[in-house]
Amino acid sequence: EAGVTQSPTHLIKTRGQQVTLRCSPISGHTSVYWYQQALGLGLQFLLWYDEGEERNRGNFPPRFSGRQFPNYSSELNVNALELEDSALYLCASSLRDTYGYTFGSGTRLTVV
Amino acid sequence: AQSVTQLDSQVPVFEEAPVELRCNYSSSVSVYLFWYVQYPNQGLQLLLKYLSGSTLVKGINGFEAEFNKSQTSFHLRKPSVHISDTAEYFCAVIPGGATNKLIFGTGTLLAVQP
């Protein structure tokens, strides 16, 4: 069974640009979660999608947004990139109403 | 607000020695508790979880954790560590209720020395 896949694995962007990160959940999983792991800040919850809808949102500005597609894959979009957006972005998936996510390997975003 | 505290940012230990990584949570309601491991340049892997039932939970790689409701703790233990256990370990909680949001502690780096 394929795990959670994220693309790209690494990305370098310039301040002010926009970026899109992608996540494919485990087959059959309907919930997708996004986390930001920035140096010194730990793992911060960004977004939770389930059945195509945003269910919960962390304490991030509106320039962080995303969506979930009918096949349950998901995109995370970040507009107007700032230097402090440099981080590892982790995607996880789960069956709805089950506990314990499966994480992907992440996308390392560097903003210069 | 729900929070998770991992008091030790780094735990050095010699190979084959026992180890305990501490985790405390704040909650006035029931919670679901987890331990994840992150190896360098990788994502997170679930070690074990407590949802209900027996308070002693066994996980992968020889790790176990004990849920202590009175002390609001969920410490992770291993009787004998290996060099390959060197990694960052994260305690996490899902507060009981409607949300499925996983809240993480700040992590503990387990550094196993030969």
PDB file of C-alpha atoms in Angstrom:
ATOM      1  CA  GLU A   1       0.000   0.000   0.000  1.00  0.00           C
ATOM      2  CA  ALA A   2       1.414   3.360  -0.998  1.00  0.00           C
ATOM      3  CA  GLY A   3       1.872   5.820   1.844  1.00  0.00           C
ATOM      4  CA  VAL A   4       1.154   9.514   1.901  1.00  0.00           C
ATOM      5  CA  THR A   5       3.051  11.161  -0.931  1.00  0.00           C
ATOM      6  CA  GLN A   6       4.046  14.787  -1.099  1.00  0.00           C
ATOM      7  CA  SER A   7       5.499  16.833  -3.925  1.00  0.00           C
ATOM      8  CA  PRO A   8       7.836  18.434  -4.495  1.00  0.00           C
ATOM      9  CA  THR A   9      10.337  17.254  -1.883  1.00  0.00           C
ATOM     10  CA  HIS A  10      12.320  20.486  -1.951  1.00  0.00           C
ATOM     11  CA  LEU A  11      11.512  23.954  -3.167  1.00  0.00           C
ATOM     12  CA  ILE A  12      13.266  27.313  -3.198  1.00  0.00           C
ATOM     13  CA  LYS A  13      11.186  30.431  -3.697  1.00  0.00           C
ATOM     14  CA  THR A  14      11.772  34.154  -3.545  1.00  0.00           C
ATOM     15  CA  ARG A  15      10.047  36.378  -1.027  1.00  0.00           C
ATOM     16  CA  GLY A  16       6.717  37.618  -2.395  1.00  0.00           C
ATOM     17  CA  GLN A  17       6.185  34.640  -4.680  1.00  0.00           C
ATOM     18  CA  GLN A  18       3.428  32.074  -4.429  1.00  0.00           C
ATOM     19  CA  VAL A  19       3.820  28.333  -3.942  1.00  0.00           C
ATOM     20  CA  THR A  20       1.630  25.243  -4.218  1.00  0.00           C
ATOM     21  CA  LEU A  21       2.392  22.039  -2.360  1.00  0.00           C
ATOM     22  CA  ARG A  22       0.657  18.772  -3.140  1.00  0.00           C
ATOM     23  CA  CYS A  23      -0.368  15.763  -1.099  1.00  0.00           C
ATOM     24  CA  SER A  24      -1.852  12.400  -2.022  1.00  0.00           C
ATOM     25  CA  PRO A  25      -3.359  10.520   0.920  1.00  0.00           C
ATOM     26  CA  ILE A  26      -3.377   6.805   1.504  1.00  0.00           C
ATOM     27  CA  SER A  27      -6.028   5.139  -0.619  1.00  0.00           C
ATOM     28  CA  GLY A  28      -9.349   5.219   1.218  1.00  0.00           C
ATOM     29  CA  HIS A  29      -8.374   8.002   3.593  1.00  0.00           C
ATOM     30  CA  THR A  30     -10.758  10.934   3.385  1.00  0.00           C
ATOM     31  CA  SER A  31      -9.089  13.329   5.832  1.00  0.00           C
ATOM     32  CA  VAL A  32      -5.984  15.321   5.007  1.00  0.00           C
ATOM     33  CA  TYR A  33      -4.053  17.483   7.469  1.00  0.00           C
ATOM     34  CA  TRP A  34      -1.319  20.039   6.880  1.00  0.00           C
ATOM     35  CA  TYR A  35       1.340  20.973   9.403  1.00  0.00           C
ATOM     36  CA  GLN A  36       4.202  23.432   9.358  1.00  0.00           C
ATOM     37  CA  GLN A  37       7.465  22.474  11.059  1.00  0.00           C
ATOM     38  CA  ALA A  38       9.596  25.568  11.270  1.00  0.00           C
ATOM     39  CA  LEU A  39      12.922  25.697  13.059  1.00  0.00           C
ATOM     40  CA  GLY A  40      12.369  26.503  16.695  1.00  0.00           C
ATOM     41  CA  LEU A  41       8.573  26.545  16.427  1.00  0.00           C
ATOM     42  CA  GLY A  42       7.739  22.862  16.462  1.00  0.00           C
ATOM     43  CA  LEU A  43       4.840  21.324  14.591  1.00  0.00           C
ATOM     44  CA  GLN A  44       2.035  23.784  14.008  1.00  0.00           C
ATOM     45  CA  PHE A  45      -1.379  22.709  12.756  1.00  0.00           C
ATOM     46  CA  LEU A  46      -2.354  24.473   9.545  1.00  0.00           C
ATOM     47  CA  LEU A  47      -5.454  22.917   7.989  1.00  0.00           C
ATOM     48  CA  TRP A  48      -7.738  19.895   8.097  1.00  0.00           C
ATOM     49  CA  TYR A  49      -9.783  18.807   5.111  1.00  0.00           C
ATOM     50  CA  ASP A  50     -12.335  16.058   5.035  1.00  0.00           C
ATOM     51  CA  GLU A  51     -14.668  15.050   2.217  1.00  0.00           C
ATOM     52  CA  GLY A  52     -13.636  18.117   0.245  1.00  0.00           C
ATOM     53  CA  GLU A  53     -14.384  20.647   2.947  1.00  0.00           C
ATOM     54  CA  GLU A  54     -12.185  22.622   5.317  1.00  0.00           C
ATOM     55  CA  ARG A  55     -13.009  21.349   8.822  1.00  0.00           C
ATOM     56  CA  ASN A  56     -10.539  23.236  10.952  1.00  0.00           C
ATOM     57  CA  ARG A  57      -7.859  25.872  10.570  1.00  0.00           C
ATOM     58  CA  GLY A  58      -4.859  26.756  12.668  1.00  0.00           C
ATOM     59  CA  ASN A  59      -3.676  30.205  13.654  1.00  0.00           C
ATOM     60  CA  PHE A  60      -2.190  31.191  10.294  1.00  0.00           C
ATOM     61  CA  PRO A  61      -2.879  34.229   8.101  1.00  0.00           C
ATOM     62  CA  PRO A  62      -5.299  33.963   5.145  1.00  0.00           C
ATOM     63  CA  ARG A  63      -2.430  33.791   2.659  1.00  0.00           C
ATOM     64  CA  PHE A  64      -2.208  30.147   3.715  1.00  0.00           C
ATOM     65  CA  SER A  65      -5.016  28.316   1.984  1.00  0.00           C
ATOM     66  CA  GLY A  66      -5.764  25.009   0.412  1.00  0.00           C
ATOM     67  CA  ARG A  67      -8.300  22.670  -1.001  1.00  0.00           C
ATOM     68  CA  GLN A  68      -9.174  19.021  -1.249  1.00  0.00           C
ATOM     69  CA  PHE A  69     -10.149  17.398  -4.510  1.00  0.00           C
ATOM     70  CA  PRO A  70     -12.808  14.721  -5.155  1.00  0.00           C
ATOM     71  CA  ASN A  71     -10.090  12.055  -5.107  1.00  0.00           C
ATOM     72  CA  TYR A  72      -9.112  13.343  -1.610  1.00  0.00           C
ATOM     73  CA  SER A  73      -5.745  14.677  -2.690  1.00  0.00           C
ATOM     74  CA  SER A  74      -4.974  18.130  -1.428  1.00  0.00           C
ATOM     75  CA  GLU A  75      -3.057  21.296  -2.217  1.00  0.00           C
ATOM     76  CA  LEU A  76      -1.624  23.850   0.139  1.00  0.00           C
ATOM     77  CA  ASN A  77      -1.157  27.320  -1.307  1.00  0.00           C
ATOM     78  CA  VAL A  78       0.926  30.036   0.235  1.00  0.00           C
ATOM     79  CA  ASN A  79       0.777  33.530  -1.243  1.00  0.00           C
ATOM     80  CA  ALA A  80       3.119  36.462  -0.746  1.00  0.00           C
ATOM     81  CA  LEU A  81       5.850  34.281   0.703  1.00  0.00           C
ATOM     82  CA  GLU A  82       7.817  35.617   3.638  1.00  0.00           C
ATOM     83  CA  LEU A  83      11.213  34.500   4.889  1.00  0.00           C
ATOM     84  CA  GLU A  84       9.628  32.990   7.999  1.00  0.00           C
ATOM     85  CA  ASP A  85       7.548  30.659   5.821  1.00  0.00           C
ATOM     86  CA  SER A  86      10.710  28.600   5.348  1.00  0.00           C
ATOM     87  CA  ALA A  87       9.864  25.255   6.913  1.00  0.00           C
ATOM     88  CA  LEU A  88       9.112  21.614   6.395  1.00  0.00           C
ATOM     89  CA  TYR A  89       5.461  21.245   5.397  1.00  0.00           C
ATOM     90  CA  LEU A  90       4.010  17.905   6.400  1.00  0.00           C
ATOM     91  CA  CYS A  91       0.843  16.347   5.107  1.00  0.00           C
ATOM     92  CA  ALA A  92      -0.953  13.518   6.878  1.00  0.00           C
ATOM     93  CA  SER A  93      -4.047  11.484   6.172  1.00  0.00           C
ATOM     94  CA  SER A  94      -6.495   9.370   8.099  1.00  0.00           C
ATOM     95  CA  LEU A  95      -9.869   7.753   7.859  1.00  0.00           C
ATOM     96  CA  ARG A  96     -12.484  10.094   9.236  1.00  0.00           C
ATOM     97  CA  ASP A  97     -13.210   9.511  12.924  1.00  0.00           C
ATOM     98  CA  THR A  98     -10.142   7.351  13.407  1.00  0.00           C
ATOM     99  CA  TYR A  99      -7.203   8.566  15.367  1.00  0.00           C
ATOM    100  CA  GLY A 100      -3.590   8.426  14.421  1.00  0.00           C
ATOM    101  CA  TYR A 101      -2.470  10.015  11.237  1.00  0.00           C
ATOM    102  CA  THR A 102      -0.037   8.696   8.654  1.00  0.00           C
ATOM    103  CA  PHE A 103       2.437  11.358   7.634  1.00  0.00           C
ATOM    104  CA  GLY A 104       4.238  11.950   4.381  1.00  0.00           C
ATOM    105  CA  SER A 105       7.918  12.809   4.171  1.00  0.00           C
ATOM    106  CA  GLY A 106       7.223  16.495   3.734  1.00  0.00           C
ATOM    107  CA  THR A 107       8.129  19.344   1.417  1.00  0.00           C
ATOM    108  CA  ARG A 108      11.095  21.460   2.447  1.00  0.00           C
ATOM    109  CA  LEU A 109      10.348  25.067   1.449  1.00  0.00           C
ATOM    110  CA  THR A 110      13.106  27.642   1.544  1.00  0.00           C
ATOM    111  CA  VAL A 111      12.220  31.288   0.991  1.00  0.00           C
ATOM    112  CA  VAL A 112      15.114  33.554   0.054  1.00  0.00           C
TER     113      VAL A 112
ATOM    114  CA  ALA B   1      -6.410  25.515  25.508  1.00  0.00           C
ATOM    115  CA  GLN B   2      -5.070  22.017  25.230  1.00  0.00           C
ATOM    116  CA  SER B   3      -1.296  21.755  25.453  1.00  0.00           C
ATOM    117  CA  VAL B   4       1.426  19.149  25.532  1.00  0.00           C
ATOM    118  CA  THR B   5       4.664  19.560  27.467  1.00  0.00           C
ATOM    119  CA  GLN B   6       7.858  17.712  26.774  1.00  0.00           C
ATOM    120  CA  LEU B   7      10.191  19.032  29.430  1.00  0.00           C
ATOM    121  CA  ASP B   8      13.365  17.495  28.019  1.00  0.00           C
ATOM    122  CA  SER B   9      14.542  18.995  24.754  1.00  0.00           C
ATOM    123  CA  GLN B  10      17.400  16.501  24.548  1.00  0.00           C
ATOM    124  CA  VAL B  11      18.092  13.189  26.268  1.00  0.00           C
ATOM    125  CA  PRO B  12      21.562  11.686  25.886  1.00  0.00           C
ATOM    126  CA  VAL B  13      21.847   7.991  26.691  1.00  0.00           C
ATOM    127  CA  PHE B  14      24.336   5.210  26.128  1.00  0.00           C
ATOM    128  CA  GLU B  15      23.527   2.293  23.876  1.00  0.00           C
ATOM    129  CA  GLU B  16      21.728  -0.604  25.625  1.00  0.00           C
ATOM    130  CA  ALA B  17      20.689   1.642  28.521  1.00  0.00           C
ATOM    131  CA  PRO B  18      17.004   2.205  29.373  1.00  0.00           C
ATOM    132  CA  VAL B  19      15.349   5.499  28.536  1.00  0.00           C
ATOM    133  CA  GLU B  20      12.224   7.412  29.475  1.00  0.00           C
ATOM    134  CA  LEU B  21      10.968  10.417  27.530  1.00  0.00           C
ATOM    135  CA  ARG B  22       8.513  12.500  29.484  1.00  0.00           C
ATOM    136  CA  CYS B  23       5.224  13.918  28.269  1.00  0.00           C
ATOM    137  CA  ASN B  24       2.543  15.776  30.199  1.00  0.00           C
ATOM    138  CA  TYR B  25      -0.685  17.177  28.847  1.00  0.00           C
ATOM    139  CA  SER B  26      -3.243  19.626  30.079  1.00  0.00           C
ATOM    140  CA  SER B  27      -6.832  18.643  29.755  1.00  0.00           C
ATOM    141  CA  SER B  28     -10.018  18.588  31.708  1.00  0.00           C
ATOM    142  CA  VAL B  29     -11.625  16.133  29.334  1.00  0.00           C
ATOM    143  CA  SER B  30     -10.711  12.799  27.895  1.00  0.00           C
ATOM    144  CA  VAL B  31      -7.903  12.778  25.380  1.00  0.00           C
ATOM    145  CA  TYR B  32      -6.288  10.518  22.861  1.00  0.00           C
ATOM    146  CA  LEU B  33      -2.504  10.323  23.190  1.00  0.00           C
ATOM    147  CA  PHE B  34       0.238   9.543  20.697  1.00  0.00           C
ATOM    148  CA  TRP B  35       3.978   9.258  20.306  1.00  0.00           C
ATOM    149  CA  TYR B  36       5.618   9.889  16.949  1.00  0.00           C
ATOM    150  CA  VAL B  37       9.246   9.554  15.883  1.00  0.00           C
ATOM    151  CA  GLN B  38      10.999  11.657  13.267  1.00  0.00           C
ATOM    152  CA  TYR B  39      14.289  10.486  11.816  1.00  0.00           C
ATOM    153  CA  PRO B  40      16.531  13.102  10.167  1.00  0.00           C
ATOM    154  CA  ASN B  41      15.068  14.549   6.975  1.00  0.00           C
ATOM    155  CA  GLN B  42      11.978  12.389   7.182  1.00  0.00           C
ATOM    156  CA  GLY B  43       8.325  12.701   8.106  1.00  0.00           C
ATOM    157  CA  LEU B  44       6.719  11.440  11.282  1.00  0.00           C
ATOM    158  CA  GLN B  45       6.102   7.795  12.062  1.00  0.00           C
ATOM    159  CA  LEU B  46       3.538   6.649  14.608  1.00  0.00           C
ATOM    160  CA  LEU B  47       5.143   4.710  17.465  1.00  0.00           C
ATOM    161  CA  LEU B  48       2.061   4.047  19.559  1.00  0.00           C
ATOM    162  CA  LYS B  49      -1.264   5.477  20.637  1.00  0.00           C
ATOM    163  CA  TYR B  50      -3.645   5.388  23.581  1.00  0.00           C
ATOM    164  CA  LEU B  51      -7.331   5.680  22.824  1.00  0.00           C
ATOM    165  CA  SER B  52      -8.891   3.697  25.665  1.00  0.00           C
ATOM    166  CA  GLY B  53      -8.506   0.472  27.605  1.00  0.00           C
ATOM    167  CA  SER B  54      -5.241  -0.728  29.094  1.00  0.00           C
ATOM    168  CA  THR B  55      -3.091   2.135  30.303  1.00  0.00           C
ATOM    169  CA  LEU B  56       0.110   0.374  29.185  1.00  0.00           C
ATOM    170  CA  VAL B  57       0.484   0.664  25.449  1.00  0.00           C
ATOM    171  CA  LYS B  58       3.056  -1.221  23.425  1.00  0.00           C
ATOM    172  CA  GLY B  59       4.324   0.168  20.165  1.00  0.00           C
ATOM    173  CA  ILE B  60       6.804  -0.533  17.432  1.00  0.00           C
ATOM    174  CA  ASN B  61      10.560  -0.860  17.830  1.00  0.00           C
ATOM    175  CA  GLY B  62      10.257  -2.055  21.452  1.00  0.00           C
ATOM    176  CA  PHE B  63       8.784   1.188  22.796  1.00  0.00           C
ATOM    177  CA  GLU B  64       5.942   1.376  25.304  1.00  0.00           C
ATOM    178  CA  ALA B  65       4.097   4.156  27.102  1.00  0.00           C
ATOM    179  CA  GLU B  66       1.885   4.369  30.153  1.00  0.00           C
ATOM    180  CA  PHE B  67      -1.145   6.600  30.417  1.00  0.00           C
ATOM    181  CA  ASN B  68      -1.484   8.086  33.886  1.00  0.00           C
ATOM    182  CA  LYS B  69      -4.693  10.060  34.180  1.00  0.00           C
ATOM    183  CA  SER B  70      -4.082  11.366  37.698  1.00  0.00           C
ATOM    184  CA  GLN B  71      -0.700  12.774  36.704  1.00  0.00           C
ATOM    185  CA  THR B  72      -1.825  13.691  33.177  1.00  0.00           C
ATOM    186  CA  SER B  73       1.255  11.992  31.812  1.00  0.00           C
ATOM    187  CA  PHE B  74       2.090   9.687  28.932  1.00  0.00           C
ATOM    188  CA  HIS B  75       5.785   8.864  29.273  1.00  0.00           C
ATOM    189  CA  LEU B  76       7.573   6.831  26.621  1.00  0.00           C
ATOM    190  CA  ARG B  77       9.992   4.082  27.660  1.00  0.00           C
ATOM    191  CA  LYS B  78      12.355   1.582  26.145  1.00  0.00           C
ATOM    192  CA  PRO B  79      14.349  -0.908  28.233  1.00  0.00           C
ATOM    193  CA  SER B  80      17.402  -0.971  25.965  1.00  0.00           C
ATOM    194  CA  VAL B  81      18.110   1.571  23.241  1.00  0.00           C
ATOM    195  CA  HIS B  82      20.099   1.199  20.043  1.00  0.00           C
ATOM    196  CA  ILE B  83      22.088   3.687  18.028  1.00  0.00           C
ATOM    197  CA  SER B  84      19.326   3.525  15.428  1.00  0.00           C
ATOM    198  CA  ASP B  85      16.849   4.966  17.945  1.00  0.00           C
ATOM    199  CA  THR B  86      18.552   8.343  17.651  1.00  0.00           C
ATOM    200  CA  ALA B  87      15.752  10.631  16.454  1.00  0.00           C
ATOM    201  CA  GLU B  88      13.315  13.330  17.505  1.00  0.00           C
ATOM    202  CA  TYR B  89      10.324  12.064  19.476  1.00  0.00           C
ATOM    203  CA  PHE B  90       7.048  13.939  19.615  1.00  0.00           C
ATOM    204  CA  CYS B  91       4.221  13.475  22.052  1.00  0.00           C
ATOM    205  CA  ALA B  92       0.818  14.539  20.750  1.00  0.00           C
ATOM    206  CA  VAL B  93      -2.792  14.720  21.866  1.00  0.00           C
ATOM    207  CA  ILE B  94      -6.200  14.919  20.295  1.00  0.00           C
ATOM    208  CA  PRO B  95      -8.542  16.532  22.805  1.00  0.00           C
ATOM    209  CA  GLY B  96     -11.786  14.652  23.265  1.00  0.00           C
ATOM    210  CA  GLY B  97     -14.569  16.240  21.300  1.00  0.00           C
ATOM    211  CA  ALA B  98     -15.469  17.119  17.785  1.00  0.00           C
ATOM    212  CA  THR B  99     -12.068  18.148  16.530  1.00  0.00           C
ATOM    213  CA  ASN B 100      -9.613  15.730  15.030  1.00  0.00           C
ATOM    214  CA  LYS B 101      -6.736  18.170  15.384  1.00  0.00           C
ATOM    215  CA  LEU B 102      -3.483  16.649  16.619  1.00  0.00           C
ATOM    216  CA  ILE B 103      -1.572  18.953  18.988  1.00  0.00           C
ATOM    217  CA  PHE B 104       2.147  18.295  19.310  1.00  0.00           C
ATOM    218  CA  GLY B 105       4.685  18.867  22.016  1.00  0.00           C
ATOM    219  CA  THR B 106       7.969  20.546  21.173  1.00  0.00           C
ATOM    220  CA  GLY B 107       9.836  17.274  20.791  1.00  0.00           C
ATOM    221  CA  THR B 108      12.682  15.479  22.540  1.00  0.00           C
ATOM    222  CA  LEU B 109      15.877  14.594  20.764  1.00  0.00           C
ATOM    223  CA  LEU B 110      17.022  11.152  21.851  1.00  0.00           C
ATOM    224  CA  ALA B 111      20.771  10.976  21.301  1.00  0.00           C
ATOM    225  CA  VAL B 112      22.100   7.435  21.695  1.00  0.00           C
ATOM    226  CA  GLN B 113      25.845   7.222  22.172  1.00  0.00           C
ATOM    227  CA  PRO B 114      28.015   4.123  21.712  1.00  0.00           C
TER     228      PRO B 114
END
